[in-house]
Short mmCIF file of C-alpha atoms in Angstrom, two decimals:
data_model
loop_
_atom_site.label_atom_id
_atom_site.label_comp_id
_atom_site.label_asym_id
_atom_site.label_seq_id
_atom_site.Cartn_x
_atom_site.Cartn_y
_atom_site.Cartn_z
CA MET A 1 9.44 130.78 177.00
CA ALA A 2 5.84 130.45 178.08
CA ILE A 3 3.19 129.75 175.50
CA LYS A 4 -0.03 131.61 176.19
CA GLY A 5 -3.45 130.98 174.78
CA ARG A 6 -5.80 133.61 173.43
CA LYS A 7 -6.90 136.14 176.00
CA SER A 8 -10.43 137.43 176.16
CA SER A 9 -9.78 140.06 178.84
CA THR A 10 -6.93 141.87 180.51
CA LYS A 11 -7.87 140.64 183.99
CA ASN A 12 -6.31 137.49 185.39
CA PRO A 13 -9.02 134.83 185.80
CA PRO A 14 -9.22 132.72 188.98
CA ILE A 15 -6.89 129.73 189.12
CA PHE A 16 -8.39 126.46 187.83
CA SER A 17 -11.36 128.30 186.35
CA HIS A 18 -12.45 127.58 182.79
CA GLU A 19 -10.99 130.84 181.51
CA PHE A 20 -7.69 130.16 183.29
CA VAL A 21 -7.40 126.69 181.73
CA ILE A 22 -8.26 128.01 178.26
CA GLN A 23 -5.76 130.87 178.45
CA ASN A 24 -2.92 128.73 179.82
CA HIS A 25 -3.71 125.29 178.41
CA ALA A 26 -0.53 125.20 176.32
CA ASP A 27 1.64 125.93 179.37
CA ILE A 28 -0.16 123.27 181.41
CA VAL A 29 0.13 120.63 178.69
CA SER A 30 3.79 121.45 177.99
CA CYS A 31 4.57 121.02 181.70
CA VAL A 32 2.95 117.57 181.63
CA ALA A 33 5.01 116.64 178.55
CA MET A 34 8.19 117.90 180.23
CA LEU A 35 7.63 115.42 183.08
CA PHE A 36 8.23 112.56 180.63
CA VAL A 37 11.34 114.26 179.22
CA ILE A 38 12.75 114.81 182.72
CA GLY A 39 11.90 111.20 183.55
CA LEU A 40 14.45 110.08 180.94
CA MET A 41 17.21 111.66 183.04
CA ILE A 42 16.35 109.68 186.17
CA GLN A 43 17.45 106.06 186.22
CA VAL A 44 14.40 104.79 188.09
CA THR A 45 11.82 106.42 185.82
CA SER A 46 13.72 106.27 182.52
CA PRO A 47 12.17 102.93 181.36
CA ILE A 48 8.65 104.30 181.88
CA ALA A 49 9.43 107.65 180.24
CA TYR A 50 11.15 105.90 177.34
CA MET A 51 7.98 103.87 176.76
CA PHE A 52 6.02 107.12 176.19
CA ILE A 53 8.56 109.00 174.07
CA ALA A 54 10.19 106.33 171.91
CA VAL A 55 8.53 104.07 169.34
CA GLN A 56 8.02 100.61 170.80
CA HIS A 57 7.54 97.03 169.53
CA ASN A 58 10.63 96.85 167.38
CA VAL A 59 11.31 93.60 165.53
CA THR A 60 14.80 92.32 166.34
CA PRO A 61 16.70 91.59 163.12
CA ASP A 62 18.71 88.48 162.44
CA SER A 63 21.68 88.30 164.78
CA SER A 64 23.92 87.00 161.99
CA ALA A 65 23.64 90.28 160.13
CA THR A 66 26.28 92.93 160.47
CA GLU A 67 25.71 95.92 162.72
CA SER A 68 25.13 98.38 159.87
CA ALA A 69 22.78 95.98 158.10
CA ALA A 70 20.95 95.36 161.34
CA ASP A 71 20.32 99.06 161.80
CA SER A 72 18.89 99.33 158.32
CA LEU A 73 16.68 96.26 158.82
CA THR A 74 15.25 97.28 162.18
CA GLN A 75 11.50 97.36 161.82
CA TYR A 76 8.49 97.80 164.08
CA THR A 77 5.06 96.34 164.56
CA TYR A 78 2.12 97.62 166.59
CA GLY A 79 1.14 96.68 170.14
CA VAL A 80 -0.32 97.84 173.44
CA LYS A 81 2.60 100.16 174.22
CA ASP A 82 1.63 102.31 171.26
CA PHE A 83 -1.08 103.86 173.45
CA CYS A 84 1.68 105.45 175.54
CA ALA A 85 3.36 106.98 172.50
CA VAL A 86 0.01 108.21 171.16
CA PHE A 87 -0.72 109.90 174.51
CA PHE A 88 2.64 111.71 174.62
CA TYR A 89 2.42 112.97 171.04
CA PHE A 90 -1.21 113.87 171.66
CA LEU A 91 0.16 116.38 174.19
CA ILE A 92 2.76 117.59 171.69
CA CYS A 93 0.04 118.19 169.09
CA ILE A 94 -1.84 120.43 171.54
CA VAL A 95 1.33 122.45 172.23
CA MET A 96 2.13 122.79 168.51
CA HIS A 97 -1.47 123.85 167.84
CA ALA A 98 -1.11 126.67 170.38
CA ILE A 99 2.26 127.77 168.94
CA ILE A 100 0.91 127.98 165.39
CA GLN A 101 -2.18 129.83 166.61
CA GLU A 102 -0.34 132.32 168.83
CA TYR A 103 2.68 133.19 166.72
CA PHE A 104 1.34 132.87 163.17
CA LEU A 105 -2.42 132.77 162.67
CA ASP A 106 -3.39 135.38 165.28
CA LYS A 107 -0.84 137.87 163.92
CA ILE A 108 -2.08 137.41 160.36
CA SER A 109 -5.79 137.56 161.25
CA ARG A 110 -5.32 140.85 163.14
CA LYS A 111 -4.14 142.50 159.93
CA LEU A 112 -7.05 141.13 157.86
CA PHE A 113 -9.87 142.48 160.08
CA LEU A 114 -12.04 139.41 159.53
CA SER A 115 -15.53 138.85 160.90
CA LYS A 116 -16.09 136.27 163.64
CA VAL A 117 -17.28 133.61 161.19
CA LYS A 118 -14.40 134.19 158.78
CA HIS A 119 -11.95 134.38 161.68
CA SER A 120 -12.99 130.90 162.85
CA LYS A 121 -12.72 129.49 159.32
CA PHE A 122 -9.34 131.13 158.83
CA ASN A 123 -7.98 129.54 162.01
CA GLU A 124 -9.37 126.14 161.02
CA SER A 125 -7.87 126.33 157.52
CA GLY A 126 -4.52 127.53 158.85
CA GLN A 127 -4.21 124.67 161.34
CA LEU A 128 -5.31 122.00 158.88
CA LEU A 129 -3.09 123.36 156.13
CA VAL A 130 0.03 122.98 158.28
CA PHE A 131 -0.98 119.43 159.19
CA TYR A 132 -1.83 118.45 155.60
CA ILE A 133 1.35 119.85 154.08
CA THR A 134 3.49 118.15 156.74
CA SER A 135 1.67 114.85 156.22
CA VAL A 136 1.92 115.01 152.42
CA LEU A 137 5.67 115.66 152.53
CA TRP A 138 6.25 113.03 155.21
CA GLY A 139 4.02 110.39 153.61
CA GLY A 140 5.37 111.13 150.15
CA ASP A 141 8.91 110.53 151.43
CA VAL A 142 7.85 107.16 152.91
CA ILE A 143 6.07 106.14 149.67
CA PHE A 144 9.12 107.10 147.62
CA LYS A 145 11.57 105.23 149.84
CA GLU A 146 9.37 102.12 150.05
CA ASN A 147 8.83 102.25 146.26
CA PHE A 148 5.05 101.96 146.48
CA LEU A 149 4.49 104.31 143.55
CA MET A 150 6.49 102.37 140.95
CA ASN A 151 5.43 98.99 142.27
CA ILE A 152 1.66 99.11 142.85
CA SER A 153 1.48 95.36 143.48
CA SER A 154 3.53 95.85 146.66
CA LEU A 155 0.36 97.31 148.24
CA TRP A 156 -1.12 93.80 148.50
CA GLU A 157 1.79 91.42 147.90
CA GLY A 158 3.27 89.94 151.06
CA TYR A 159 0.21 90.72 153.20
CA PRO A 160 0.00 90.95 156.23
CA HIS A 161 2.36 93.93 156.34
CA THR A 162 3.03 93.75 160.06
CA ASN A 163 6.56 95.15 159.89
CA MET A 164 7.19 98.84 159.31
CA VAL A 165 10.27 101.02 159.29
CA PHE A 166 10.58 103.70 161.97
CA MET A 167 9.29 106.66 159.95
CA PHE A 168 6.41 104.57 158.58
CA LYS A 169 5.12 103.61 162.02
CA PHE A 170 5.82 107.05 163.49
CA PHE A 171 3.70 108.57 160.71
CA PHE A 172 0.63 106.60 161.82
CA ILE A 173 1.21 107.38 165.51
CA ILE A 174 1.28 111.12 164.75
CA GLN A 175 -1.85 110.78 162.60
CA ILE A 176 -3.80 109.12 165.41
CA ALA A 177 -2.49 111.62 167.96
CA TYR A 178 -3.45 114.60 165.79
CA TRP A 179 -7.06 113.50 165.23
CA LEU A 180 -7.40 112.77 168.94
CA HIS A 181 -6.17 116.24 169.88
CA CYS A 182 -8.98 117.81 167.82
CA TYR A 183 -11.50 116.97 170.55
CA PRO A 184 -9.99 119.00 173.44
CA GLU A 185 -9.23 121.81 170.99
CA LEU A 186 -12.97 122.39 170.66
CA TYR A 187 -12.89 123.47 174.31
CA PHE A 188 -9.56 125.28 174.23
CA GLN A 189 -10.45 127.32 171.12
CA LYS A 190 -14.00 128.13 172.33
CA ILE A 191 -15.64 126.71 169.25
CA LYS A 192 -19.31 127.66 168.88
CA LYS A 193 -21.95 124.98 169.41
CA GLU A 194 -23.22 125.20 165.85
CA GLU A 195 -19.71 124.49 164.51
CA MET A 196 -18.97 121.57 166.84
CA PRO A 197 -20.95 118.77 165.06
CA SER A 198 -19.14 119.23 161.75
CA ARG A 199 -15.71 119.38 163.40
CA ILE A 200 -16.39 116.38 165.63
CA ARG A 201 -17.62 114.41 162.63
CA TYR A 202 -14.54 115.41 160.61
CA ALA A 203 -12.09 114.37 163.36
CA THR A 204 -13.96 111.13 164.09
CA VAL A 205 -13.91 110.00 160.47
CA GLY A 206 -10.19 110.75 160.22
CA LEU A 207 -9.45 108.88 163.45
CA ILE A 208 -11.50 105.80 162.52
CA TYR A 209 -10.02 105.40 159.05
CA VAL A 210 -6.41 105.93 160.15
CA ALA A 211 -6.75 103.58 163.14
CA ALA A 212 -8.45 100.90 161.00
CA ALA A 213 -5.69 100.99 158.37
CA TYR A 214 -3.06 100.77 161.13
CA LEU A 215 -4.64 97.96 163.17
CA LEU A 216 -5.78 95.82 160.21
CA ASN A 217 -2.30 96.02 158.62
CA PHE A 218 -3.62 97.85 155.56
CA ASN A 219 -0.94 100.47 156.22
CA ARG A 220 0.52 100.50 152.71
CA VAL A 221 -2.71 101.23 150.88
CA GLY A 222 -3.74 103.41 153.84
CA ILE A 223 -0.82 105.80 153.52
CA CYS A 224 -1.42 106.15 149.75
CA LEU A 225 -5.10 106.94 150.29
CA LEU A 226 -4.24 109.44 153.02
CA ILE A 227 -1.76 111.29 150.81
CA LEU A 228 -4.31 111.57 148.00
CA HIS A 229 -6.94 112.89 150.37
CA TYR A 230 -4.58 115.27 152.20
CA LEU A 231 -3.29 116.72 148.93
CA SER A 232 -6.79 117.66 147.76
CA GLU A 233 -7.69 119.06 151.19
CA ALA A 234 -4.48 121.08 151.36
CA LEU A 235 -5.25 122.78 148.03
CA TYR A 236 -8.78 123.54 149.19
CA HIS A 237 -7.56 125.26 152.37
CA VAL A 238 -4.93 127.17 150.38
CA ALA A 239 -7.70 128.48 148.13
CA ARG A 240 -9.83 129.41 151.15
CA ILE A 241 -6.98 131.31 152.81
CA ILE A 242 -6.32 133.15 149.53
CA ASP A 243 -10.02 134.03 149.46
CA PHE A 244 -9.70 135.61 152.92
CA VAL A 245 -6.53 137.51 152.02
CA ASP A 246 -7.36 138.49 148.42
CA LYS A 247 -10.02 141.20 148.57
CA GLU A 248 -10.32 141.50 144.77
CA GLU A 249 -10.99 137.73 144.35
CA LYS A 250 -8.53 137.36 141.51
CA GLY A 251 -6.33 134.61 142.93
CA SER A 252 -9.09 132.81 144.83
CA LYS A 253 -10.93 131.80 141.62
CA ALA A 254 -7.81 130.15 140.21
CA GLY A 255 -7.14 128.52 143.57
CA TYR A 256 -10.64 127.06 143.82
CA MET A 257 -10.49 125.85 140.22
CA ALA A 258 -7.22 123.97 140.84
CA SER A 259 -8.61 122.61 144.10
CA ASN A 260 -11.76 121.32 142.38
CA VAL A 261 -9.77 119.51 139.68
CA VAL A 262 -7.46 117.85 142.22
CA PHE A 263 -10.43 116.99 144.46
CA VAL A 264 -12.26 115.08 141.73
CA THR A 265 -9.02 113.37 140.63
CA ALA A 266 -8.25 112.31 144.21
CA ARG A 267 -11.73 110.80 144.63
CA LEU A 268 -11.37 108.82 141.41
CA GLY A 269 -7.82 107.73 142.27
CA SER A 270 -8.86 106.60 145.77
CA ILE A 271 -11.65 104.40 144.38
CA ILE A 272 -9.37 102.83 141.75
CA LEU A 273 -6.63 102.16 144.31
CA SER A 274 -9.09 100.62 146.77
CA VAL A 275 -10.65 98.34 144.13
CA LEU A 276 -7.22 97.17 142.96
CA THR A 277 -6.11 96.38 146.51
CA PHE A 278 -9.18 95.00 148.27
CA TRP A 279 -11.16 93.50 145.37
CA TYR A 280 -8.38 92.31 143.09
CA GLY A 281 -4.99 92.08 144.84
CA LEU A 282 -5.81 90.66 148.28
CA SER A 283 -8.38 88.23 146.85
CA LEU A 284 -5.62 86.57 144.79
CA SER A 285 -3.23 86.36 147.73
CA GLU A 286 -2.26 82.87 148.88
CA ASN A 287 -2.21 83.90 152.54
CA GLN A 288 -5.92 84.15 153.28
CA GLY A 289 -7.82 83.52 156.48
CA LEU A 290 -8.43 85.26 159.79
CA ASP A 291 -5.43 84.99 162.13
CA VAL A 292 -5.44 87.80 164.70
CA PRO A 293 -2.15 86.88 166.49
CA SER A 294 -0.22 87.02 163.22
CA GLY A 295 -2.12 90.12 162.04
CA ASN A 296 -3.78 88.48 159.05
CA PHE A 297 -7.24 89.92 158.31
CA ASN A 298 -7.44 88.84 154.68
CA VAL A 299 -10.98 87.47 154.64
CA PRO A 300 -13.78 88.44 152.20
CA ALA A 301 -15.93 90.10 154.87
CA ILE A 302 -13.16 92.45 156.06
CA ARG A 303 -11.98 93.18 152.52
CA LEU A 304 -15.49 94.02 151.36
CA THR A 305 -16.17 96.12 154.43
CA ALA A 306 -12.96 98.10 153.88
CA LEU A 307 -13.77 98.63 150.19
CA ILE A 308 -17.33 99.76 150.94
CA ALA A 309 -16.11 102.10 153.68
CA VAL A 310 -13.64 103.81 151.35
CA CYS A 311 -16.14 104.06 148.50
CA LEU A 312 -18.86 105.43 150.78
CA LEU A 313 -16.49 108.11 152.06
CA GLN A 314 -15.57 109.11 148.49
CA ALA A 315 -19.26 109.19 147.53
CA TYR A 316 -20.11 111.35 150.54
CA LEU A 317 -17.29 113.77 149.79
CA MET A 318 -18.31 113.93 146.12
CA PHE A 319 -21.97 114.50 147.03
CA HIS A 320 -21.00 117.31 149.39
CA PHE A 321 -18.76 118.79 146.68
CA ILE A 322 -21.54 118.73 144.05
CA THR A 323 -24.13 120.27 146.37
CA ASP A 324 -21.67 123.01 147.30
CA GLN A 325 -21.01 123.79 143.64
CA LEU A 326 -24.76 123.93 142.89
CA LYS A 327 -25.28 126.23 145.85
CA GLN A 328 -22.61 128.60 144.55
CA LEU A 329 -24.22 128.61 141.09
CA ARG A 330 -27.61 129.49 142.60
CA GLU A 331 -26.04 132.31 144.56
CA GLN A 332 -24.27 133.66 141.49
CA ALA A 333 -27.40 133.51 139.27
CA PRO A 334 -29.37 136.34 141.01
CA ALA A 335 -26.25 138.48 141.02
CA SER A 336 -25.83 138.05 137.26
CA LEU A 337 -29.52 138.80 136.63
CA SER A 338 -29.37 141.95 138.73
CA ALA A 339 -26.23 142.97 136.86
CA LYS A 340 -28.12 142.58 133.57
CA LYS A 341 -31.18 144.46 134.84
CA ALA A 342 -29.13 147.43 136.03
CA PRO A 343 -28.02 148.55 132.51
CA ALA A 344 -31.59 148.07 131.22
CA LYS A 345 -32.93 150.34 133.93
CA LYS A 346 -30.28 152.91 133.13
CA VAL A 347 -31.20 152.82 129.42
CA ALA A 348 -34.92 153.24 130.22
CA ALA A 349 -34.21 156.13 132.57
CA ALA A 350 -32.01 157.80 129.95
CA ALA A 351 -34.72 157.38 127.29
CA ALA A 352 -37.36 158.87 129.60
CA ALA A 353 -35.11 161.81 130.41
CA LYS A 354 -34.42 162.36 126.71
CA LYS A 355 -38.13 162.26 125.88
CA LYS A 356 -38.88 164.73 128.63
CA LYS A 357 -36.14 166.97 127.38
CA ASP A 358 -37.47 166.80 123.78
CA ASP A 359 -41.00 167.59 124.97
CA ALA A 360 -39.68 170.59 126.84
CA LYS A 361 -37.85 171.76 123.73
CA LYS A 362 -41.03 171.38 121.62
CA GLY A 363 -43.06 173.34 124.18
CA SER A 364 -40.52 176.13 124.27
CA ALA A 365 -40.44 176.24 120.45
CA ILE A 366 -44.25 176.61 120.30
CA ASP A 367 -44.13 179.33 122.90
CA ASP A 368 -41.47 181.13 120.89
CA ASP A 369 -43.67 180.95 117.79
CA VAL A 370 -46.60 182.33 119.72
CA ASN A 371 -44.51 185.19 121.15
CA GLU A 372 -43.50 186.29 117.64
CA LEU A 373 -47.18 187.00 116.70
CA THR A 374 -49.16 190.12 117.52
CA GLU A 375 -51.14 190.32 120.75
CA VAL A 376 -54.51 189.52 119.06
CA ASP A 377 -53.03 186.61 117.08
CA GLN A 378 -51.35 185.29 120.23
CA ASN A 379 -54.67 185.21 122.08
CA THR A 380 -56.35 183.52 119.14
CA LYS A 381 -53.66 180.82 118.87
CA LYS A 382 -53.71 180.15 122.63
CA ASN A 383 -57.50 179.76 122.56
CA LEU A 384 -57.24 177.28 119.70
CA LYS A 385 -54.54 175.38 121.60
CA ASN A 386 -56.69 175.17 124.74
CA LYS A 387 -59.73 173.97 122.74
CA THR A 388 -57.58 171.25 121.17
CA LYS A 389 -56.47 170.08 124.62
CA VAL A 390 -60.07 170.01 125.87
CA LYS A 391 -61.21 167.97 122.87
#
């Protein structure tokens, strides 16, 4: 089944034009990915295709072990061939992005009748939410199986952690591939120029931090920090999607409140975890010194740089969070003042109407009294009334 991009017109654009590539980018990319899959079936090209599809650089276990034990002990390290795997799954991320957009997000957004700005934010939140939830479940499974949660000291003990199980290494390859695919998606999704800097900055920060944790063998503390961050971001995008769907804003307030609590907790937890690992744990390790071939980067300069980088990111996120909250409070303040002024205006208008009505009643009562008198007395009383007004 062909996967089509979003169409801006009913006419077929010229082949190899920008509009043609944007509309059919998922089909083009899927065809390129299929070349590697077909290459597995051909004996001549199967070694090359296998290098792109499978995870490479496995560490051969001890030959004296049994076959079942050997399978369970098979681990992987990183190397140059990982670029091939990252490229292939980079293509897969683009295809999955188009599938989620075409068959889920577009169908939902058509029913919501969103503006262009909200439509762009809805698509961004939908795509990131799928990625964050998948990463949290996947990373949480790895953390649980590796027993990082119950044994915090395992984050720094035995460094360098060059060996990883299959799902552990595959997790980092998918992370790098996903953040790389965000760059061409700016073109495929026709992102506006004013939105590009923030999205490029967001993808670049994610790519740099994930790649640094993978290449410097800080993968254990890296996956824990990623899960904390992704959990807070997932709740934020859930709250934002509820805000788009919920017109009465009943569920969105609770969603944003839960998101804010988890966000602050995640920032605090990330700083504590980083200080324990880089400042305390690795500094007490016996295996210290820079040894690139063996993957040992346990030197004070790298540890301090990693700690500062994590703390600066948490400080930036917290600063952005606080400024956003203050901005919302300033926006809500005029609304509350206008809401208070509206009843006061209504009360003043009602009092003025009542006074006018009472004056009218008094005037009619005086006129009735005048009408009850004789014609001469009426004229006399009216003249006295006019003289009083003149005075």
